């Protein structure tokens, strides 16, 4: 049974009502089961993040919708992989109206001839992610702030397909400005990337990930030699300082 199936319809008469209840009951049971599995996956994910010192992932409806559509696609086709529908995770998020800064995706499938209880299925899926270095890295990515979860079952193979779509919204991008008020062109490093800035030039950086800012030059004063953890909206300035230069926050 898939997570999305025929809708329950309004009918008249005792026979029609009985038919409607027979149809709606398994759909309702599946919705309860799938909801229980996704809640447990979210709970386990956040427990792992908390143990590693990271903030919990919030639940985001548009990401959940994107995850559900992809889980249903894999269940309907029994094709498995991050791009089997011809799209990237970011494209699936964007199709649901989610303006992303970062995205990552965990997928998994499980099957059992005897079936699963919700807790058992959630644990099986989650254990697979934790034991896989790339999936575990996604779970413990501190720059991700929210996620959508979904599970669907293939009517053909009986496989359960799970999707966890993690993201950071564009609204949480970190924007900083850096001004060079020194006499010379300077080199600096931001988030592991090197840049050059000419005198009296102001540059704006938009970043999706946390980053350190530092100058890469000789003759720095002690505070300037230490990298700065940039914060959203901050303005940084480079000045002459004796025979060298210094970096400070305005």
PDB file of N, CA and C in Angstrom, residues 20-125:
ATOM      1  N   UNK A  20     -17.430   2.517   1.978  1.00  0.00           N
ATOM      2  CA  UNK A  20     -16.531   3.635   2.217  1.00  0.00           C
ATOM      3  C   UNK A  20     -15.674   3.380   3.448  1.00  0.00           C
ATOM      4  N   UNK A  21     -16.276   2.831   4.502  1.00  0.00           N
ATOM      5  CA  UNK A  21     -15.505   2.545   5.704  1.00  0.00           C
ATOM      6  C   UNK A  21     -14.453   1.480   5.444  1.00  0.00           C
ATOM      7  N   UNK A  22     -14.790   0.481   4.639  1.00  0.00           N
ATOM      8  CA  UNK A  22     -13.830  -0.573   4.319  1.00  0.00           C
ATOM      9  C   UNK A  22     -12.641  -0.009   3.551  1.00  0.00           C
ATOM     10  N   UNK A  23     -12.926   0.960   2.686  1.00  0.00           N
ATOM     11  CA  UNK A  23     -11.853   1.565   1.904  1.00  0.00           C
ATOM     12  C   UNK A  23     -11.009   2.493   2.756  1.00  0.00           C
ATOM     13  N   UNK A  24     -11.662   3.280   3.613  1.00  0.00           N
ATOM     14  CA  UNK A  24     -10.948   4.291   4.387  1.00  0.00           C
ATOM     15  C   UNK A  24     -10.135   3.691   5.526  1.00  0.00           C
ATOM     16  N   UNK A  25     -10.608   2.583   6.101  1.00  0.00           N
ATOM     17  CA  UNK A  25      -9.921   2.010   7.252  1.00  0.00           C
ATOM     18  C   UNK A  25      -8.464   1.680   6.958  1.00  0.00           C
ATOM     19  N   UNK A  26      -8.155   0.915   5.876  1.00  0.00           N
ATOM     20  CA  UNK A  26      -6.747   0.624   5.625  1.00  0.00           C
ATOM     21  C   UNK A  26      -5.943   1.864   5.268  1.00  0.00           C
ATOM     22  N   UNK A  27      -6.578   2.835   4.598  1.00  0.00           N
ATOM     23  CA  UNK A  27      -5.861   4.066   4.283  1.00  0.00           C
ATOM     24  C   UNK A  27      -5.513   4.810   5.557  1.00  0.00           C
ATOM     25  N   UNK A  28      -6.452   4.857   6.494  1.00  0.00           N
ATOM     26  CA  UNK A  28      -6.215   5.524   7.766  1.00  0.00           C
ATOM     27  C   UNK A  28      -5.138   4.789   8.556  1.00  0.00           C
ATOM     28  N   UNK A  29      -5.179   3.458   8.523  1.00  0.00           N
ATOM     29  CA  UNK A  29      -4.169   2.663   9.230  1.00  0.00           C
ATOM     30  C   UNK A  29      -2.789   2.924   8.655  1.00  0.00           C
ATOM     31  N   UNK A  30      -2.706   3.014   7.313  1.00  0.00           N
ATOM     32  CA  UNK A  30      -1.409   3.300   6.693  1.00  0.00           C
ATOM     33  C   UNK A  30      -0.918   4.688   7.067  1.00  0.00           C
ATOM     34  N   UNK A  31      -1.811   5.663   7.048  1.00  0.00           N
ATOM     35  CA  UNK A  31      -1.408   7.028   7.396  1.00  0.00           C
ATOM     36  C   UNK A  31      -0.883   7.074   8.827  1.00  0.00           C
ATOM     37  N   UNK A  32      -1.538   6.360   9.742  1.00  0.00           N
ATOM     38  CA  UNK A  32      -1.066   6.322  11.126  1.00  0.00           C
ATOM     39  C   UNK A  32       0.297   5.650  11.217  1.00  0.00           C
ATOM     40  N   UNK A  33       0.446   4.541  10.499  1.00  0.00           N
ATOM     41  CA  UNK A  33       1.713   3.803  10.515  1.00  0.00           C
ATOM     42  C   UNK A  33       2.846   4.663   9.948  1.00  0.00           C
ATOM     43  N   UNK A  34       2.622   5.248   8.771  1.00  0.00           N
ATOM     44  CA  UNK A  34       3.659   6.056   8.131  1.00  0.00           C
ATOM     45  C   UNK A  34       4.006   7.271   8.988  1.00  0.00           C
ATOM     46  N   UNK A  35       2.980   7.904   9.587  1.00  0.00           N
ATOM     47  CA  UNK A  35       3.234   9.048  10.451  1.00  0.00           C
ATOM     48  C   UNK A  35       4.055   8.659  11.660  1.00  0.00           C
ATOM     49  N   UNK A  36       3.782   7.485  12.216  1.00  0.00           N
ATOM     50  CA  UNK A  36       4.539   7.005  13.372  1.00  0.00           C
ATOM     51  C   UNK A  36       5.995   6.761  12.994  1.00  0.00           C
ATOM     52  N   UNK A  37       6.221   6.151  11.839  1.00  0.00           N
ATOM     53  CA  UNK A  37       7.591   5.880  11.389  1.00  0.00           C
ATOM     54  C   UNK A  37       8.368   7.179  11.189  1.00  0.00           C
ATOM     55  N   UNK A  38       7.767   8.146  10.516  1.00  0.00           N
ATOM     56  CA  UNK A  38       8.481   9.397  10.237  1.00  0.00           C
ATOM     57  C   UNK A  38       8.748  10.173  11.528  1.00  0.00           C
ATOM     58  N   UNK A  39       7.823  10.148  12.471  1.00  0.00           N
ATOM     59  CA  UNK A  39       8.065  10.819  13.750  1.00  0.00           C
ATOM     60  C   UNK A  39       9.228  10.181  14.490  1.00  0.00           C
ATOM     61  N   UNK A  40       9.298   8.870  14.447  1.00  0.00           N
ATOM     62  CA  UNK A  40      10.387   8.178  15.130  1.00  0.00           C
ATOM     63  C   UNK A  40      11.724   8.442  14.436  1.00  0.00           C
ATOM     64  N   UNK A  41      11.714   8.536  13.114  1.00  0.00           N
ATOM     65  CA  UNK A  41      12.950   8.871  12.395  1.00  0.00           C
ATOM     66  C   UNK A  41      13.417  10.280  12.770  1.00  0.00           C
ATOM     67  N   UNK A  42      12.475  11.209  12.857  1.00  0.00           N
ATOM     68  CA  UNK A  42      12.818  12.572  13.252  1.00  0.00           C
ATOM     69  C   UNK A  42      13.370  12.597  14.679  1.00  0.00           C
ATOM     70  N   UNK A  43      12.733  11.851  15.555  1.00  0.00           N
ATOM     71  CA  UNK A  43      13.165  11.809  16.948  1.00  0.00           C
ATOM     72  C   UNK A  43      14.571  11.233  17.067  1.00  0.00           C
ATOM     73  N   UNK A  44      14.826  10.124  16.383  1.00  0.00           N
ATOM     74  CA  UNK A  44      16.147   9.517  16.460  1.00  0.00           C
ATOM     75  C   UNK A  44      17.212  10.428  15.851  1.00  0.00           C
ATOM     76  N   UNK A  45      16.859  11.096  14.771  1.00  0.00           N
ATOM     77  CA  UNK A  45      17.816  12.019  14.139  1.00  0.00           C
ATOM     78  C   UNK A  45      18.202  13.128  15.105  1.00  0.00           C
ATOM     79  N   UNK A  46      17.225  13.686  15.785  1.00  0.00           N
ATOM     80  CA  UNK A  46      17.509  14.789  16.698  1.00  0.00           C
ATOM     81  C   UNK A  46      18.208  14.329  17.971  1.00  0.00           C
ATOM     82  N   UNK A  47      17.946  13.115  18.393  1.00  0.00           N
ATOM     83  CA  UNK A  47      18.684  12.578  19.536  1.00  0.00           C
ATOM     84  C   UNK A  47      20.160  12.413  19.188  1.00  0.00           C
ATOM     85  N   UNK A  48      20.453  11.946  17.972  1.00  0.00           N
ATOM     86  CA  UNK A  48      21.838  11.808  17.533  1.00  0.00           C
ATOM     87  C   UNK A  48      22.509  13.175  17.451  1.00  0.00           C
ATOM     88  N   UNK A  49      21.813  14.172  16.911  1.00  0.00           N
ATOM     89  CA  UNK A  49      22.369  15.512  16.804  1.00  0.00           C
ATOM     90  C   UNK A  49      22.620  16.109  18.191  1.00  0.00           C
ATOM     91  N   UNK A  50      21.691  15.927  19.102  1.00  0.00           N
ATOM     92  CA  UNK A  50      21.861  16.462  20.453  1.00  0.00           C
ATOM     93  C   UNK A  50      23.082  15.857  21.135  1.00  0.00           C
ATOM     94  N   UNK A  51      23.288  14.560  20.933  1.00  0.00           N
ATOM     95  CA  UNK A  51      24.437  13.895  21.539  1.00  0.00           C
ATOM     96  C   UNK A  51      25.755  14.405  20.967  1.00  0.00           C
ATOM     97  N   UNK A  52      25.689  14.991  19.772  1.00  0.00           N
ATOM     98  CA  UNK A  52      26.890  15.515  19.125  1.00  0.00           C
ATOM     99  C   UNK A  52      26.997  17.033  19.269  1.00  0.00           C
ATOM    100  N   UNK A  53      26.068  17.632  20.016  1.00  0.00           N
ATOM    101  CA  UNK A  53      26.137  19.063  20.274  1.00  0.00           C
ATOM    102  C   UNK A  53      25.479  19.942  19.234  1.00  0.00           C
ATOM    103  N   UNK A  54      24.660  19.361  18.355  1.00  0.00           N
ATOM    104  CA  UNK A  54      23.997  20.152  17.322  1.00  0.00           C
ATOM    105  C   UNK A  54      22.544  20.386  17.667  1.00  0.00           C
ATOM    106  N   UNK A  55      21.989  21.473  17.125  1.00  0.00           N
ATOM    107  CA  UNK A  55      20.587  21.798  17.352  1.00  0.00           C
ATOM    108  C   UNK A  55      19.688  20.818  16.605  1.00  0.00           C
ATOM    109  N   UNK A  56      18.463  20.630  17.078  1.00  0.00           N
ATOM    110  CA  UNK A  56      17.543  19.697  16.405  1.00  0.00           C
ATOM    111  C   UNK A  56      17.079  20.234  15.061  1.00  0.00           C
ATOM    112  N   UNK A  57      16.686  19.323  14.208  1.00  0.00           N
ATOM    113  CA  UNK A  57      16.088  19.676  12.921  1.00  0.00           C
ATOM    114  C   UNK A  57      14.604  19.958  13.127  1.00  0.00           C
ATOM    115  N   UNK A  58      14.149  21.083  12.623  1.00  0.00           N
ATOM    116  CA  UNK A  58      12.717  21.366  12.668  1.00  0.00           C
ATOM    117  C   UNK A  58      12.007  20.646  11.537  1.00  0.00           C
ATOM    118  N   UNK A  59      10.731  20.403  11.709  1.00  0.00           N
ATOM    119  CA  UNK A  59       9.932  19.759  10.659  1.00  0.00           C
ATOM    120  C   UNK A  59       9.402  20.827   9.714  1.00  0.00           C
ATOM    121  N   UNK A  60       9.581  20.626   8.397  1.00  0.00           N
ATOM    122  CA  UNK A  60       9.198  21.630   7.407  1.00  0.00           C
ATOM    123  C   UNK A  60       8.227  21.004   6.407  1.00  0.00           C
ATOM    124  N   UNK A  61       6.985  21.506   6.310  1.00  0.00           N
ATOM    125  CA  UNK A  61       5.962  20.863   5.469  1.00  0.00           C
ATOM    126  C   UNK A  61       6.340  20.739   4.000  1.00  0.00           C
ATOM    127  N   UNK A  62       6.995  21.754   3.430  1.00  0.00           N
ATOM    128  CA  UNK A  62       7.349  21.674   2.008  1.00  0.00           C
ATOM    129  C   UNK A  62       8.417  20.619   1.765  1.00  0.00           C
ATOM    130  N   UNK A  63       9.343  20.483   2.699  1.00  0.00           N
ATOM    131  CA  UNK A  63      10.341  19.423   2.580  1.00  0.00           C
ATOM    132  C   UNK A  63       9.688  18.056   2.749  1.00  0.00           C
ATOM    133  N   UNK A  64       8.709  17.975   3.640  1.00  0.00           N
ATOM    134  CA  UNK A  64       7.985  16.709   3.833  1.00  0.00           C
ATOM    135  C   UNK A  64       7.219  16.335   2.568  1.00  0.00           C
ATOM    136  N   UNK A  65       6.632  17.337   1.911  1.00  0.00           N
ATOM    137  CA  UNK A  65       5.901  17.072   0.667  1.00  0.00           C
ATOM    138  C   UNK A  65       6.847  16.575  -0.423  1.00  0.00           C
ATOM    139  N   UNK A  66       8.019  17.189  -0.513  1.00  0.00           N
ATOM    140  CA  UNK A  66       9.006  16.760  -1.504  1.00  0.00           C
ATOM    141  C   UNK A  66       9.491  15.350  -1.200  1.00  0.00           C
ATOM    142  N   UNK A  67       9.727  15.068   0.075  1.00  0.00           N
ATOM    143  CA  UNK A  67      10.177  13.732   0.473  1.00  0.00           C
ATOM    144  C   UNK A  67       9.110  12.690   0.160  1.00  0.00           C
ATOM    145  N   UNK A  68       7.847  13.030   0.412  1.00  0.00           N
ATOM    146  CA  UNK A  68       6.764  12.083   0.158  1.00  0.00           C
ATOM    147  C   UNK A  68       6.625  11.770  -1.327  1.00  0.00           C
ATOM    148  N   UNK A  69       6.685  12.782  -2.159  1.00  0.00           N
ATOM    149  CA  UNK A  69       6.555  12.554  -3.599  1.00  0.00           C
ATOM    150  C   UNK A  69       7.675  11.639  -4.106  1.00  0.00           C
ATOM    151  N   UNK A  70       8.886  11.836  -3.575  1.00  0.00           N
ATOM    152  CA  UNK A  70       9.999  11.007  -4.032  1.00  0.00           C
ATOM    153  C   UNK A  70       9.893   9.591  -3.476  1.00  0.00           C
ATOM    154  N   UNK A  71       9.470   9.457  -2.220  1.00  0.00           N
ATOM    155  CA  UNK A  71       9.273   8.113  -1.658  1.00  0.00           C
ATOM    156  C   UNK A  71       8.207   7.360  -2.439  1.00  0.00           C
ATOM    157  N   UNK A  72       7.132   8.044  -2.794  1.00  0.00           N
ATOM    158  CA  UNK A  72       6.078   7.416  -3.582  1.00  0.00           C
ATOM    159  C   UNK A  72       6.581   7.018  -4.967  1.00  0.00           C
ATOM    160  N   UNK A  73       7.413   7.860  -5.554  1.00  0.00           N
ATOM    161  CA  UNK A  73       7.960   7.532  -6.875  1.00  0.00           C
ATOM    162  C   UNK A  73       8.777   6.236  -6.803  1.00  0.00           C
ATOM    163  N   UNK A  74       9.639   6.138  -5.803  1.00  0.00           N
ATOM    164  CA  UNK A  74      10.452   4.923  -5.680  1.00  0.00           C
ATOM    165  C   UNK A  74       9.574   3.713  -5.394  1.00  0.00           C
ATOM    166  N   UNK A  75       8.526   3.892  -4.576  1.00  0.00           N
ATOM    167  CA  UNK A  75       7.634   2.773  -4.272  1.00  0.00           C
ATOM    168  C   UNK A  75       6.847   2.325  -5.509  1.00  0.00           C
ATOM    169  N   UNK A  76       6.440   3.277  -6.320  1.00  0.00           N
ATOM    170  CA  UNK A  76       5.669   2.948  -7.524  1.00  0.00           C
ATOM    171  C   UNK A  76       6.515   2.269  -8.594  1.00  0.00           C
ATOM    172  N   UNK A  77       7.786   2.628  -8.664  1.00  0.00           N
ATOM    173  CA  UNK A  77       8.660   2.110  -9.723  1.00  0.00           C
ATOM    174  C   UNK A  77       9.628   1.039  -9.246  1.00  0.00           C
ATOM    175  N   UNK A  78       9.793   0.928  -7.923  1.00  0.00           N
ATOM    176  CA  UNK A  78      10.815   0.056  -7.331  1.00  0.00           C
ATOM    177  C   UNK A  78      12.199   0.383  -7.885  1.00  0.00           C
ATOM    178  N   UNK A  79      12.414   1.636  -8.182  1.00  0.00           N
ATOM    179  CA  UNK A  79      13.738   2.141  -8.565  1.00  0.00           C
ATOM    180  C   UNK A  79      14.288   2.923  -7.381  1.00  0.00           C
ATOM    181  N   UNK A  80      15.570   2.713  -7.096  1.00  0.00           N
ATOM    182  CA  UNK A  80      16.161   3.283  -5.883  1.00  0.00           C
ATOM    183  C   UNK A  80      17.410   4.082  -6.229  1.00  0.00           C
ATOM    184  N   UNK A  81      17.522   5.284  -5.693  1.00  0.00           N
ATOM    185  CA  UNK A  81      18.688   6.133  -5.934  1.00  0.00           C
ATOM    186  C   UNK A  81      18.289   7.593  -5.822  1.00  0.00           C
ATOM    187  N   UNK A  82      19.251   8.442  -5.589  1.00  0.00           N
ATOM    188  CA  UNK A  82      18.963   9.858  -5.360  1.00  0.00           C
ATOM    189  C   UNK A  82      18.484  10.594  -6.607  1.00  0.00           C
ATOM    190  N   UNK A  83      18.732  10.040  -7.786  1.00  0.00           N
ATOM    191  CA  UNK A  83      18.368  10.745  -9.013  1.00  0.00           C
ATOM    192  C   UNK A  83      17.512   9.898  -9.946  1.00  0.00           C
ATOM    193  N   UNK A  84      16.841   8.886  -9.413  1.00  0.00           N
ATOM    194  CA  UNK A  84      16.087   7.974 -10.287  1.00  0.00           C
ATOM    195  C   UNK A  84      14.896   8.654 -10.959  1.00  0.00           C
ATOM    196  N   UNK A  85      14.436   9.788 -10.405  1.00  0.00           N
ATOM    197  CA  UNK A  85      13.340  10.515 -11.043  1.00  0.00           C
ATOM    198  C   UNK A  85      13.857  11.614 -11.966  1.00  0.00           C
ATOM    199  N   UNK A  86      15.182  11.629 -12.185  1.00  0.00           N
ATOM    200  CA  UNK A  86      15.774  12.611 -13.085  1.00  0.00           C
ATOM    201  C   UNK A  86      16.037  13.963 -12.452  1.00  0.00           C
ATOM    202  N   UNK A  87      15.889  14.062 -11.116  1.00  0.00           N
ATOM    203  CA  UNK A  87      16.095  15.345 -10.447  1.00  0.00           C
ATOM    204  C   UNK A  87      17.016  15.196  -9.245  1.00  0.00           C
ATOM    205  N   UNK A  88      17.601  16.317  -8.848  1.00  0.00           N
ATOM    206  CA  UNK A  88      18.421  16.388  -7.654  1.00  0.00           C
ATOM    207  C   UNK A  88      17.530  16.717  -6.451  1.00  0.00           C
ATOM    208  N   UNK A  89      17.992  16.429  -5.224  1.00  0.00           N
ATOM    209  CA  UNK A  89      17.205  16.786  -4.035  1.00  0.00           C
ATOM    210  C   UNK A  89      16.822  18.263  -4.002  1.00  0.00           C
ATOM    211  N   UNK A  90      17.744  19.147  -4.378  1.00  0.00           N
ATOM    212  CA  UNK A  90      17.448  20.578  -4.369  1.00  0.00           C
ATOM    213  C   UNK A  90      16.314  20.920  -5.327  1.00  0.00           C
ATOM    214  N   UNK A  91      16.253  20.229  -6.460  1.00  0.00           N
ATOM    215  CA  UNK A  91      15.185  20.484  -7.427  1.00  0.00           C
ATOM    216  C   UNK A  91      13.840  20.028  -6.881  1.00  0.00           C
ATOM    217  N   UNK A  92      13.834  18.920  -6.163  1.00  0.00           N
ATOM    218  CA  UNK A  92      12.578  18.433  -5.583  1.00  0.00           C
ATOM    219  C   UNK A  92      12.083  19.394  -4.497  1.00  0.00           C
ATOM    220  N   UNK A  93      13.014  19.943  -3.720  1.00  0.00           N
ATOM    221  CA  UNK A  93      12.633  20.918  -2.700  1.00  0.00           C
ATOM    222  C   UNK A  93      12.088  22.184  -3.353  1.00  0.00           C
ATOM    223  N   UNK A  94      12.761  22.639  -4.403  1.00  0.00           N
ATOM    224  CA  UNK A  94      12.345  23.867  -5.092  1.00  0.00           C
ATOM    225  C   UNK A  94      10.966  23.689  -5.723  1.00  0.00           C
ATOM    226  N   UNK A  95      10.678  22.498  -6.219  1.00  0.00           N
ATOM    227  CA  UNK A  95       9.379  22.237  -6.852  1.00  0.00           C
ATOM    228  C   UNK A  95       8.226  22.378  -5.869  1.00  0.00           C
ATOM    229  N   UNK A  96       8.519  22.261  -4.579  1.00  0.00           N
ATOM    230  CA  UNK A  96       7.487  22.434  -3.554  1.00  0.00           C
ATOM    231  C   UNK A  96       7.483  23.846  -2.981  1.00  0.00           C
ATOM    232  N   UNK A  97       8.237  24.758  -3.627  1.00  0.00           N
ATOM    233  CA  UNK A  97       8.243  26.148  -3.187  1.00  0.00           C
ATOM    234  C   UNK A  97       9.211  26.460  -2.079  1.00  0.00           C
ATOM    235  N   UNK A  98      10.174  25.567  -1.849  1.00  0.00           N
ATOM    236  CA  UNK A  98      11.157  25.783  -0.780  1.00  0.00           C
ATOM    237  C   UNK A  98      12.388  26.460  -1.354  1.00  0.00           C
ATOM    238  N   UNK A  99      12.705  27.655  -0.849  1.00  0.00           N
ATOM    239  CA  UNK A  99      13.867  28.417  -1.304  1.00  0.00           C
ATOM    240  C   UNK A  99      15.058  28.028  -0.436  1.00  0.00           C
ATOM    241  N   UNK A 100      15.923  27.190  -0.966  1.00  0.00           N
ATOM    242  CA  UNK A 100      16.975  26.594  -0.155  1.00  0.00           C
ATOM    243  C   UNK A 100      18.312  27.323  -0.270  1.00  0.00           C
ATOM    244  N   UNK A 101      19.070  27.190   0.783  1.00  0.00           N
ATOM    245  CA  UNK A 101      20.473  27.610   0.784  1.00  0.00           C
ATOM    246  C   UNK A 101      21.351  26.355   0.697  1.00  0.00           C
ATOM    247  N   UNK A 102      20.960  25.333   1.450  1.00  0.00           N
ATOM    248  CA  UNK A 102      21.639  24.031   1.421  1.00  0.00           C
ATOM    249  C   UNK A 102      20.593  22.924   1.403  1.00  0.00           C
ATOM    250  N   UNK A 103      20.904  21.820   0.759  1.00  0.00           N
ATOM    251  CA  UNK A 103      20.066  20.621   0.858  1.00  0.00           C
ATOM    252  C   UNK A 103      20.955  19.386   0.928  1.00  0.00           C
ATOM    253  N   UNK A 104      20.430  18.364   1.552  1.00  0.00           N
ATOM    254  CA  UNK A 104      21.071  17.052   1.582  1.00  0.00           C
ATOM    255  C   UNK A 104      19.954  16.028   1.714  1.00  0.00           C
ATOM    256  N   UNK A 105      20.243  14.802   1.325  1.00  0.00           N
ATOM    257  CA  UNK A 105      19.172  13.803   1.316  1.00  0.00           C
ATOM    258  C   UNK A 105      19.689  12.452   1.769  1.00  0.00           C
ATOM    259  N   UNK A 106      18.913  11.821   2.636  1.00  0.00           N
ATOM    260  CA  UNK A 106      19.140  10.432   3.015  1.00  0.00           C
ATOM    261  C   UNK A 106      17.969   9.592   2.514  1.00  0.00           C
ATOM    262  N   UNK A 107      18.275   8.470   1.886  1.00  0.00           N
ATOM    263  CA  UNK A 107      17.227   7.545   1.462  1.00  0.00           C
ATOM    264  C   UNK A 107      17.590   6.145   1.938  1.00  0.00           C
ATOM    265  N   UNK A 108      16.591   5.301   2.048  1.00  0.00           N
ATOM    266  CA  UNK A 108      16.825   3.919   2.474  1.00  0.00           C
ATOM    267  C   UNK A 108      15.616   3.083   2.069  1.00  0.00           C
ATOM    268  N   UNK A 109      15.814   1.764   2.026  1.00  0.00           N
ATOM    269  CA  UNK A 109      14.671   0.864   1.849  1.00  0.00           C
ATOM    270  C   UNK A 109      14.861  -0.344   2.739  1.00  0.00           C
ATOM    271  N   UNK A 110      13.762  -0.971   3.081  1.00  0.00           N
ATOM    272  CA  UNK A 110      13.800  -2.169   3.929  1.00  0.00           C
ATOM    273  C   UNK A 110      12.638  -3.060   3.535  1.00  0.00           C
ATOM    274  N   UNK A 111      12.826  -4.342   3.741  1.00  0.00           N
ATOM    275  CA  UNK A 111      11.743  -5.287   3.454  1.00  0.00           C
ATOM    276  C   UNK A 111      11.824  -6.451   4.421  1.00  0.00           C
ATOM    277  N   UNK A 112      10.679  -7.070   4.661  1.00  0.00           N
ATOM    278  CA  UNK A 112      10.601  -8.229   5.549  1.00  0.00           C
ATOM    279  C   UNK A 112       9.367  -9.025   5.183  1.00  0.00           C
ATOM    280  N   UNK A 113       9.523 -10.338   5.091  1.00  0.00           N
ATOM    281  CA  UNK A 113       8.395 -11.194   4.732  1.00  0.00           C
ATOM    282  C   UNK A 113       7.286 -11.129   5.780  1.00  0.00           C
ATOM    283  N   UNK A 114       7.645 -10.886   7.026  1.00  0.00           N
ATOM    284  CA  UNK A 114       6.647 -10.832   8.090  1.00  0.00           C
ATOM    285  C   UNK A 114       6.163  -9.417   8.373  1.00  0.00           C
ATOM    286  N   UNK A 115       6.747  -8.419   7.698  1.00  0.00           N
ATOM    287  CA  UNK A 115       6.333  -7.043   7.916  1.00  0.00           C
ATOM    288  C   UNK A 115       7.062  -6.404   9.083  1.00  0.00           C
ATOM    289  N   UNK A 116       6.701  -5.168   9.405  1.00  0.00           N
ATOM    290  CA  UNK A 116       7.358  -4.406  10.462  1.00  0.00           C
ATOM    291  C   UNK A 116       6.342  -3.733  11.363  1.00  0.00           C
ATOM    292  N   UNK A 117       6.699  -3.621  12.630  1.00  0.00           N
ATOM    293  CA  UNK A 117       6.059  -2.651  13.494  1.00  0.00           C
ATOM    294  C   UNK A 117       6.713  -1.300  13.207  1.00  0.00           C
ATOM    295  N   UNK A 118       6.015  -0.201  13.500  1.00  0.00           N
ATOM    296  CA  UNK A 118       6.532   1.125  13.165  1.00  0.00           C
ATOM    297  C   UNK A 118       7.901   1.371  13.795  1.00  0.00           C
ATOM    298  N   UNK A 119       8.045   1.039  15.077  1.00  0.00           N
ATOM    299  CA  UNK A 119       9.314   1.287  15.755  1.00  0.00           C
ATOM    300  C   UNK A 119      10.435   0.447  15.155  1.00  0.00           C
ATOM    301  N   UNK A 120      10.114  -0.778  14.798  1.00  0.00           N
ATOM    302  CA  UNK A 120      11.111  -1.674  14.207  1.00  0.00           C
ATOM    303  C   UNK A 120      11.570  -1.163  12.846  1.00  0.00           C
ATOM    304  N   UNK A 121      10.631  -0.703  12.031  1.00  0.00           N
ATOM    305  CA  UNK A 121      10.999  -0.183  10.709  1.00  0.00           C
ATOM    306  C   UNK A 121      11.823   1.092  10.838  1.00  0.00           C
ATOM    307  N   UNK A 122      11.403   1.976  11.714  1.00  0.00           N
ATOM    308  CA  UNK A 122      12.159   3.219  11.905  1.00  0.00           C
ATOM    309  C   UNK A 122      13.580   2.923  12.349  1.00  0.00           C
ATOM    310  N   UNK A 123      13.736   1.968  13.260  1.00  0.00           N
ATOM    311  CA  UNK A 123      15.084   1.636  13.745  1.00  0.00           C
ATOM    312  C   UNK A 123      15.926   1.024  12.643  1.00  0.00           C
ATOM    313  N   UNK A 124      15.326   0.156  11.832  1.00  0.00           N
ATOM    314  CA  UNK A 124      16.063  -0.473  10.721  1.00  0.00           C
ATOM    315  C   UNK A 124      16.556   0.596   9.743  1.00  0.00           C
ATOM    316  N   UNK A 125      15.691   1.525   9.385  1.00  0.00           N
ATOM    317  CA  UNK A 125      16.064   2.582   8.439  1.00  0.00           C
ATOM    318  C   UNK A 125      17.128   3.495   9.033  1.00  0.00           C
TER     319      UNK A 125
END
